[in-house]
Amino acid sequence: MYNYNDLKNKVILITGAAGLLGSEFSISLLHQNAIVIGVDNNSSGLKKLKNKISKIFVKPKFYIFKCNLTKEKDTKNLIKKIVSKYKKIDVLINNAGSKSSSLKNFYEKMENYKMKTWREVMSVNLDSVFLLSQIVSKYMIKNKSGSIIQIGSIQGILGNDGRIYKGSRLFGRTISSPAVYSASKAAVIGLSQYLATYLAKYNIRVNSVSPGGVENNHNKTFIKKYSYKVPMSRMANKKEIASVILFLSSKESSYITGQNIVVDGGYSSW
Ligand SMILES: NC(=O)c1ccc[n+]([C@@H]2O[C@H](COP(=O)([O-])OP(=O)(O)OC[C@H]3O[C@@H](n4cnc5c(N)ncnc54)[C@H](O)[C@@H]3O)[C@@H](O)[C@H]2O)c1
């Protein structure tokens, strides 16, 4: 009999919990009766999510912590606090991602890209993923058990097709996908493979999940151009990414490690 019953009372830490995907991951894991720890540097976003969750569940085991994950000391203190309170971390979901403090700088053309922006994005998308994996795996090693899930992207395995961004908007703003995004996500996938082989002896699994574009207030031009590139002719729904997170969090994926699970409607398969 296959099910996700083992997620009941599992302590699952999700970074970037206040965001589009992090919120969905939190809700889907709470439906499995997991203890969900949501971490984000956006405290109003976290409170909004907590409020939403309190309307869906009776006594949800959802706990929020504000932390800027680029701050090493704060991150170490936070994990210490979480482990002393909840005794363990069974699953770590490294989901936080940054578009830097200036969207204008984040979407800048490659020729003009500022190293300051590059480093700012890398510090969240890659450095914090390593740091959290390093700190949390120490506790997982003691328990001889754990699952670490890193959120990559199809941009980490493919070149960027800049043509789809002409006339495209998200929340009314022009968008594109910069080199730092691809580089950070490719690195996350490589890091996951390294960690998977290194941590396998302690019964800790490490995988990355690489979503394609997820529906989120994009304008019609983007949806049309993007969907044309997808064999399934549409963007992903956030629930379609969350279902893979459930699987990788549970014992049902007990023999899967070192993989990059691409969830892209076939985008990368032409
Ligand atoms: N949405 C998509 O289409 C898509 C596709 C592929 C991959 N991804 C990846 O999935 C992950 C989640 O994406 P999303 O669309 O939910 O993004 P989002 O912007 O909605 O959420 C990201 C969250 O990370 C948090 N964050 C940023 N910097 C932080 C820091 N220094 N410390 C703590 N928290 C920080 C933000 O506050 C935000 O709540 C990201 O890693 C993203 O790159 C998203």
Tab-separated table of C-alpha atoms and ligand atoms in Angstrom:
chain	number	residue	atom	x	y	z
A	1	MET	CA	0.000	0.000	0.000
A	2	TYR	CA	1.535	3.308	-1.045
A	3	ASN	CA	0.763	6.512	0.822
A	4	TYR	CA	2.280	9.590	2.473
A	5	ASN	CA	1.209	8.664	6.018
A	6	ASP	CA	4.846	8.725	7.160
A	7	LEU	CA	4.814	12.522	6.793
A	8	LYS	CA	2.638	12.787	9.906
A	9	ASN	CA	4.640	14.727	12.542
A	10	LYS	CA	7.724	14.864	10.323
A	11	VAL	CA	9.534	18.172	10.924
A	12	ILE	CA	9.864	19.861	7.543
A	13	LEU	CA	11.737	23.129	7.089
A	14	ILE	CA	10.824	25.185	4.017
A	15	THR	CA	12.833	28.272	3.050
A	16	GLY	CA	11.163	31.008	1.038
A	17	ALA	CA	7.892	29.780	2.575
A	18	ALA	CA	6.125	33.100	2.005
A	19	GLY	CA	6.546	32.909	-1.773
A	20	LEU	CA	4.426	31.406	-4.536
A	21	LEU	CA	5.797	27.861	-4.345
A	22	GLY	CA	6.836	27.866	-0.673
A	23	SER	CA	3.248	28.645	0.399
A	24	GLU	CA	1.893	25.804	-1.700
A	25	PHE	CA	4.523	23.367	-0.391
A	26	SER	CA	3.625	24.368	3.180
A	27	ILE	CA	-0.101	23.828	2.643
A	28	SER	CA	0.336	20.513	0.841
A	29	LEU	CA	2.586	19.174	3.631
A	30	LEU	CA	0.184	20.360	6.332
A	31	HIS	CA	-2.533	18.338	4.572
A	32	GLN	CA	-0.319	15.310	5.352
A	33	ASN	CA	-0.159	16.338	9.044
A	34	ALA	CA	3.511	17.295	8.912
A	35	ILE	CA	5.039	19.857	11.277
A	36	VAL	CA	5.968	22.665	8.897
A	37	ILE	CA	8.560	25.320	9.733
A	38	GLY	CA	8.324	28.244	7.315
A	39	VAL	CA	11.394	30.459	7.037
A	40	ASP	CA	11.568	33.661	5.015
A	41	ASN	CA	12.986	37.181	5.294
A	42	ASN	CA	9.565	38.582	4.398
A	43	SER	CA	7.809	38.646	7.755
A	44	SER	CA	4.563	40.198	6.498
A	45	GLY	CA	4.391	37.473	3.814
A	46	LEU	CA	4.891	34.825	6.499
A	47	LYS	CA	2.144	36.310	8.684
A	48	LYS	CA	-0.225	36.474	5.702
A	49	LEU	CA	0.436	32.796	4.991
A	50	LYS	CA	-0.059	31.841	8.645
A	51	ASN	CA	-3.393	33.644	8.576
A	52	LYS	CA	-4.433	31.866	5.367
A	53	ILE	CA	-3.401	28.507	6.832
A	54	SER	CA	-5.360	29.130	10.047
A	55	LYS	CA	-8.491	29.443	7.912
A	56	ILE	CA	-7.883	26.119	6.131
A	57	PHE	CA	-6.784	23.905	9.053
A	58	VAL	CA	-7.858	23.318	12.648
A	59	LYS	CA	-4.744	23.674	14.845
A	60	PRO	CA	-2.176	23.472	12.030
A	61	LYS	CA	1.377	22.672	13.101
A	62	PHE	CA	2.786	25.598	11.141
A	63	TYR	CA	5.508	27.744	12.685
A	64	ILE	CA	7.142	30.771	11.107
A	65	PHE	CA	10.587	32.285	11.518
A	66	LYS	CA	11.936	35.430	9.911
A	67	CYS	CA	15.551	35.054	8.813
A	68	ASN	CA	17.760	36.490	6.126
A	69	LEU	CA	19.443	33.305	4.958
A	70	THR	CA	22.442	35.186	3.572
A	71	LYS	CA	23.453	35.968	7.163
A	72	GLU	CA	25.526	32.989	8.299
A	73	LYS	CA	25.342	33.646	12.040
A	74	ASP	CA	21.588	34.303	12.002
A	75	THR	CA	21.014	31.147	9.958
A	76	LYS	CA	23.105	28.999	12.326
A	77	ASN	CA	21.289	30.426	15.364
A	78	LEU	CA	17.933	29.837	13.745
A	79	ILE	CA	18.633	26.163	13.045
A	80	LYS	CA	19.915	25.685	16.592
A	81	LYS	CA	16.695	27.217	17.903
A	82	ILE	CA	14.508	25.077	15.622
A	83	VAL	CA	16.276	21.844	16.578
A	84	SER	CA	16.133	22.603	20.301
A	85	LYS	CA	12.404	23.303	19.982
A	86	TYR	CA	11.291	20.561	17.563
A	87	LYS	CA	14.125	18.061	18.356
A	88	LYS	CA	14.975	17.217	14.720
A	89	ILE	CA	14.613	18.233	11.082
A	90	ASP	CA	13.466	15.357	8.864
A	91	VAL	CA	13.175	17.245	5.588
A	92	LEU	CA	14.870	20.418	4.383
A	93	ILE	CA	13.404	22.178	1.359
A	94	ASN	CA	15.804	24.817	0.032
A	95	ASN	CA	13.304	26.867	-1.948
A	96	ALA	CA	14.205	30.533	-1.261
A	97	GLY	CA	15.218	32.418	-4.374
A	98	SER	CA	16.041	36.070	-4.907
A	99	LYS	CA	15.533	38.600	-7.677
A	100	SER	CA	17.909	40.966	-5.785
A	101	SER	CA	16.862	44.165	-4.037
A	102	SER	CA	16.373	45.915	-7.406
A	103	LEU	CA	14.282	44.281	-10.135
A	104	LYS	CA	15.811	46.717	-12.630
A	105	ASN	CA	19.299	45.443	-11.759
A	106	PHE	CA	18.133	41.811	-11.704
A	107	TYR	CA	16.735	42.006	-15.256
A	108	GLU	CA	19.717	44.021	-16.611
A	109	LYS	CA	21.259	42.855	-19.922
A	110	MET	CA	24.241	40.490	-19.693
A	111	GLU	CA	26.662	43.127	-21.065
A	112	ASN	CA	25.742	45.571	-18.312
A	113	TYR	CA	25.161	43.145	-15.449
A	114	LYS	CA	26.555	44.413	-12.156
A	115	MET	CA	28.762	42.050	-10.134
A	116	LYS	CA	27.057	43.399	-7.012
A	117	THR	CA	23.723	42.054	-8.312
A	118	TRP	CA	25.352	38.779	-9.388
A	119	ARG	CA	26.770	38.238	-5.882
A	120	GLU	CA	23.530	39.274	-4.213
A	121	VAL	CA	21.522	36.676	-6.161
A	122	MET	CA	24.177	33.964	-5.729
A	123	SER	CA	24.226	34.562	-1.977
A	124	VAL	CA	20.589	33.445	-1.739
A	125	ASN	CA	20.175	31.040	-4.668
A	126	LEU	CA	23.397	29.112	-4.078
A	127	ASP	CA	25.322	30.102	-0.933
A	128	SER	CA	22.351	29.772	1.421
A	129	VAL	CA	21.509	26.387	-0.122
A	130	PHE	CA	24.998	25.117	0.730
A	131	LEU	CA	24.989	26.684	4.195
A	132	LEU	CA	21.604	25.263	5.185
A	133	SER	CA	22.435	21.834	3.755
A	134	GLN	CA	25.694	21.874	5.739
A	135	ILE	CA	24.101	22.888	9.047
A	136	VAL	CA	20.943	20.779	8.815
A	137	SER	CA	22.727	17.645	7.554
A	138	LYS	CA	24.769	17.581	10.808
A	139	TYR	CA	21.539	16.940	12.700
A	140	MET	CA	20.293	14.511	10.045
A	141	ILE	CA	23.573	12.553	10.332
A	142	LYS	CA	22.915	12.108	14.068
A	143	ASN	CA	19.456	10.719	13.245
A	144	LYS	CA	20.787	8.648	10.339
A	145	SER	CA	17.852	9.871	8.296
A	146	GLY	CA	16.787	12.818	6.171
A	147	SER	CA	15.674	14.176	2.833
A	148	ILE	CA	17.054	17.390	1.378
A	149	ILE	CA	15.230	18.912	-1.580
A	150	GLN	CA	16.742	21.801	-3.521
A	151	ILE	CA	14.651	23.832	-5.928
A	152	GLY	CA	16.450	24.222	-9.245
A	153	SER	CA	14.896	25.315	-12.519
A	154	ILE	CA	14.831	24.315	-16.158
A	155	GLN	CA	17.030	27.408	-16.586
A	156	GLY	CA	19.726	25.400	-14.803
A	157	ILE	CA	19.766	22.701	-17.489
A	158	LEU	CA	18.949	24.679	-20.657
A	159	GLY	CA	20.122	27.807	-22.411
A	160	ASN	CA	17.755	30.747	-22.054
A	161	ASP	CA	15.466	31.530	-25.009
A	162	GLY	CA	15.355	35.318	-24.733
A	163	ARG	CA	12.777	35.561	-27.570
A	164	ILE	CA	9.906	34.620	-25.265
A	165	TYR	CA	10.397	37.707	-23.107
A	166	LYS	CA	9.682	40.291	-25.845
A	167	GLY	CA	6.388	41.955	-24.867
A	168	SER	CA	6.125	39.705	-21.802
A	169	ARG	CA	5.099	41.027	-18.408
A	170	LEU	CA	4.673	39.658	-14.873
A	171	PHE	CA	2.547	41.764	-12.518
A	172	GLY	CA	2.763	44.468	-15.212
A	173	ARG	CA	6.604	44.540	-15.246
A	174	THR	CA	8.886	43.546	-18.103
A	175	ILE	CA	10.733	40.320	-17.377
A	176	SER	CA	13.632	38.225	-18.622
A	177	SER	CA	15.904	35.585	-17.156
A	178	PRO	CA	19.470	36.678	-16.354
A	179	ALA	CA	22.669	34.630	-16.540
A	180	VAL	CA	23.014	34.604	-12.758
A	181	TYR	CA	19.705	32.762	-12.463
A	182	SER	CA	20.825	29.995	-14.854
A	183	ALA	CA	24.255	29.785	-13.238
A	184	SER	CA	22.870	29.591	-9.705
A	185	LYS	CA	20.335	26.907	-10.609
A	186	ALA	CA	22.885	24.805	-12.550
A	187	ALA	CA	25.135	25.014	-9.479
A	188	VAL	CA	22.307	23.921	-7.184
A	189	ILE	CA	21.784	20.812	-9.324
A	190	GLY	CA	25.538	20.005	-9.197
A	191	LEU	CA	25.660	20.656	-5.462
A	192	SER	CA	22.720	18.294	-4.914
A	193	GLN	CA	24.555	15.488	-6.726
A	194	TYR	CA	27.670	16.077	-4.631
A	195	LEU	CA	25.696	16.090	-1.394
A	196	ALA	CA	23.687	13.024	-2.437
A	197	THR	CA	26.775	10.861	-2.870
A	198	TYR	CA	28.469	12.318	0.219
A	199	LEU	CA	25.478	11.890	2.537
A	200	ALA	CA	24.123	8.564	1.224
A	201	LYS	CA	26.089	6.608	3.857
A	202	TYR	CA	24.064	8.377	6.566
A	203	ASN	CA	20.723	7.495	4.943
A	204	ILE	CA	20.232	11.091	3.826
A	205	ARG	CA	18.813	11.595	0.353
A	206	VAL	CA	19.417	14.757	-1.652
A	207	ASN	CA	17.542	15.639	-4.832
A	208	SER	CA	16.735	18.728	-6.812
A	209	VAL	CA	13.410	19.595	-8.410
A	210	SER	CA	13.557	21.759	-11.517
A	211	PRO	CA	10.236	23.342	-12.401
A	212	GLY	CA	9.372	24.991	-15.680
A	213	GLY	CA	7.452	28.272	-15.611
A	214	VAL	CA	4.641	28.314	-13.045
A	215	GLU	CA	1.387	30.263	-13.655
A	216	ASN	CA	1.443	33.515	-11.721
A	217	ASN	CA	-0.099	36.674	-13.227
A	218	HIS	CA	1.944	36.626	-16.424
A	219	ASN	CA	0.435	38.562	-19.313
A	220	LYS	CA	-1.143	36.835	-22.315
A	221	THR	CA	1.902	37.448	-24.539
A	222	PHE	CA	4.191	35.574	-22.171
A	223	ILE	CA	1.745	32.727	-21.594
A	224	LYS	CA	1.303	32.274	-25.350
A	225	LYS	CA	5.007	32.448	-26.196
A	226	TYR	CA	6.000	30.222	-23.289
A	227	SER	CA	3.256	27.661	-23.891
A	228	TYR	CA	4.296	27.311	-27.543
A	229	LYS	CA	7.609	25.916	-26.298
A	230	VAL	CA	5.938	23.308	-24.066
A	231	PRO	CA	4.783	19.960	-25.537
A	232	MET	CA	1.846	20.094	-23.092
A	233	SER	CA	1.127	23.662	-24.351
A	234	ARG	CA	0.738	25.303	-20.953
A	235	MET	CA	2.542	26.605	-17.884
A	236	ALA	CA	2.743	24.556	-14.677
A	237	ASN	CA	0.291	24.838	-11.824
A	238	LYS	CA	1.994	25.212	-8.420
A	239	LYS	CA	0.207	22.064	-7.198
A	240	GLU	CA	2.055	20.095	-9.881
A	241	ILE	CA	5.371	21.064	-8.276
A	242	ALA	CA	4.087	20.486	-4.720
A	243	SER	CA	3.117	16.896	-5.564
A	244	VAL	CA	6.763	16.115	-6.373
A	245	ILE	CA	7.834	17.728	-3.099
A	246	LEU	CA	5.438	15.426	-1.202
A	247	PHE	CA	6.865	12.402	-2.973
A	248	LEU	CA	10.506	13.336	-2.308
A	249	SER	CA	9.714	14.161	1.340
A	250	SER	CA	8.122	10.778	1.984
A	251	LYS	CA	9.444	7.229	2.244
A	252	GLU	CA	7.759	6.517	-1.101
A	253	SER	CA	10.899	7.943	-2.749
A	254	SER	CA	13.272	6.009	-0.449
A	255	TYR	CA	15.541	4.785	-3.287
A	256	ILE	CA	15.777	8.115	-5.113
A	257	THR	CA	18.830	10.268	-4.484
A	258	GLY	CA	21.153	12.430	-6.558
A	259	GLN	CA	18.442	13.142	-9.113
A	260	ASN	CA	17.189	16.315	-10.708
A	261	ILE	CA	13.443	15.840	-11.220
A	262	VAL	CA	12.375	18.084	-14.079
A	263	VAL	CA	8.725	19.161	-13.891
A	264	ASP	CA	8.244	21.098	-17.113
A	265	GLY	CA	5.425	19.606	-19.232
A	266	GLY	CA	8.096	18.329	-21.612
A	267	TYR	CA	9.755	21.742	-22.255
A	268	SER	CA	13.234	20.185	-22.096
A	269	SER	CA	12.298	17.151	-24.215
A	270	TRP	CA	11.906	18.456	-27.782
B	1	LIG	N1	7.872	30.364	-10.098
B	1	LIG	C1	8.472	29.731	-11.107
B	1	LIG	O1	8.005	29.757	-12.260
B	1	LIG	C2	9.736	28.965	-10.842
B	1	LIG	C3	10.231	28.148	-11.860
B	1	LIG	C4	11.411	27.434	-11.620
B	1	LIG	C5	12.047	27.541	-10.408
B	1	LIG	N2	11.542	28.367	-9.445
B	1	LIG	C6	12.275	28.443	-8.172
B	1	LIG	O2	11.391	28.075	-7.129
B	1	LIG	C7	11.726	28.775	-5.929
B	1	LIG	C8	10.492	29.515	-5.421
B	1	LIG	O3	10.053	30.381	-6.445
B	1	LIG	P1	8.773	31.309	-6.285
B	1	LIG	O4	8.237	31.520	-7.635
B	1	LIG	O5	7.906	30.800	-5.205
B	1	LIG	O6	9.484	32.659	-5.843
B	1	LIG	P2	8.969	33.778	-4.852
B	1	LIG	O7	9.744	35.003	-5.171
B	1	LIG	O8	7.482	33.853	-4.847
B	1	LIG	O9	9.428	33.220	-3.437
B	1	LIG	C9	10.772	33.233	-3.019
B	1	LIG	C10	10.813	33.503	-1.530
B	1	LIG	O10	12.181	33.520	-1.093
B	1	LIG	C11	12.310	34.527	-0.100
B	1	LIG	N3	13.684	34.995	0.032
B	1	LIG	C12	14.408	35.704	-0.869
B	1	LIG	N4	15.601	36.023	-0.347
B	1	LIG	C13	15.644	35.504	0.913
B	1	LIG	C14	16.602	35.528	1.961
B	1	LIG	N5	17.780	36.164	1.817
B	1	LIG	N6	16.310	34.912	3.125
B	1	LIG	C15	15.114	34.288	3.294
B	1	LIG	N7	14.156	34.248	2.348
B	1	LIG	C16	14.431	34.844	1.169
B	1	LIG	C17	11.395	35.653	-0.617
B	1	LIG	O11	11.038	36.561	0.418
B	1	LIG	C18	10.214	34.878	-1.167
B	1	LIG	O12	9.166	34.732	-0.223
B	1	LIG	C19	12.875	29.704	-6.288
B	1	LIG	O13	14.089	29.106	-5.934
B	1	LIG	C20	12.746	29.836	-7.797
B	1	LIG	O14	13.954	30.166	-8.410
B	1	LIG	C21	10.402	29.071	-9.628
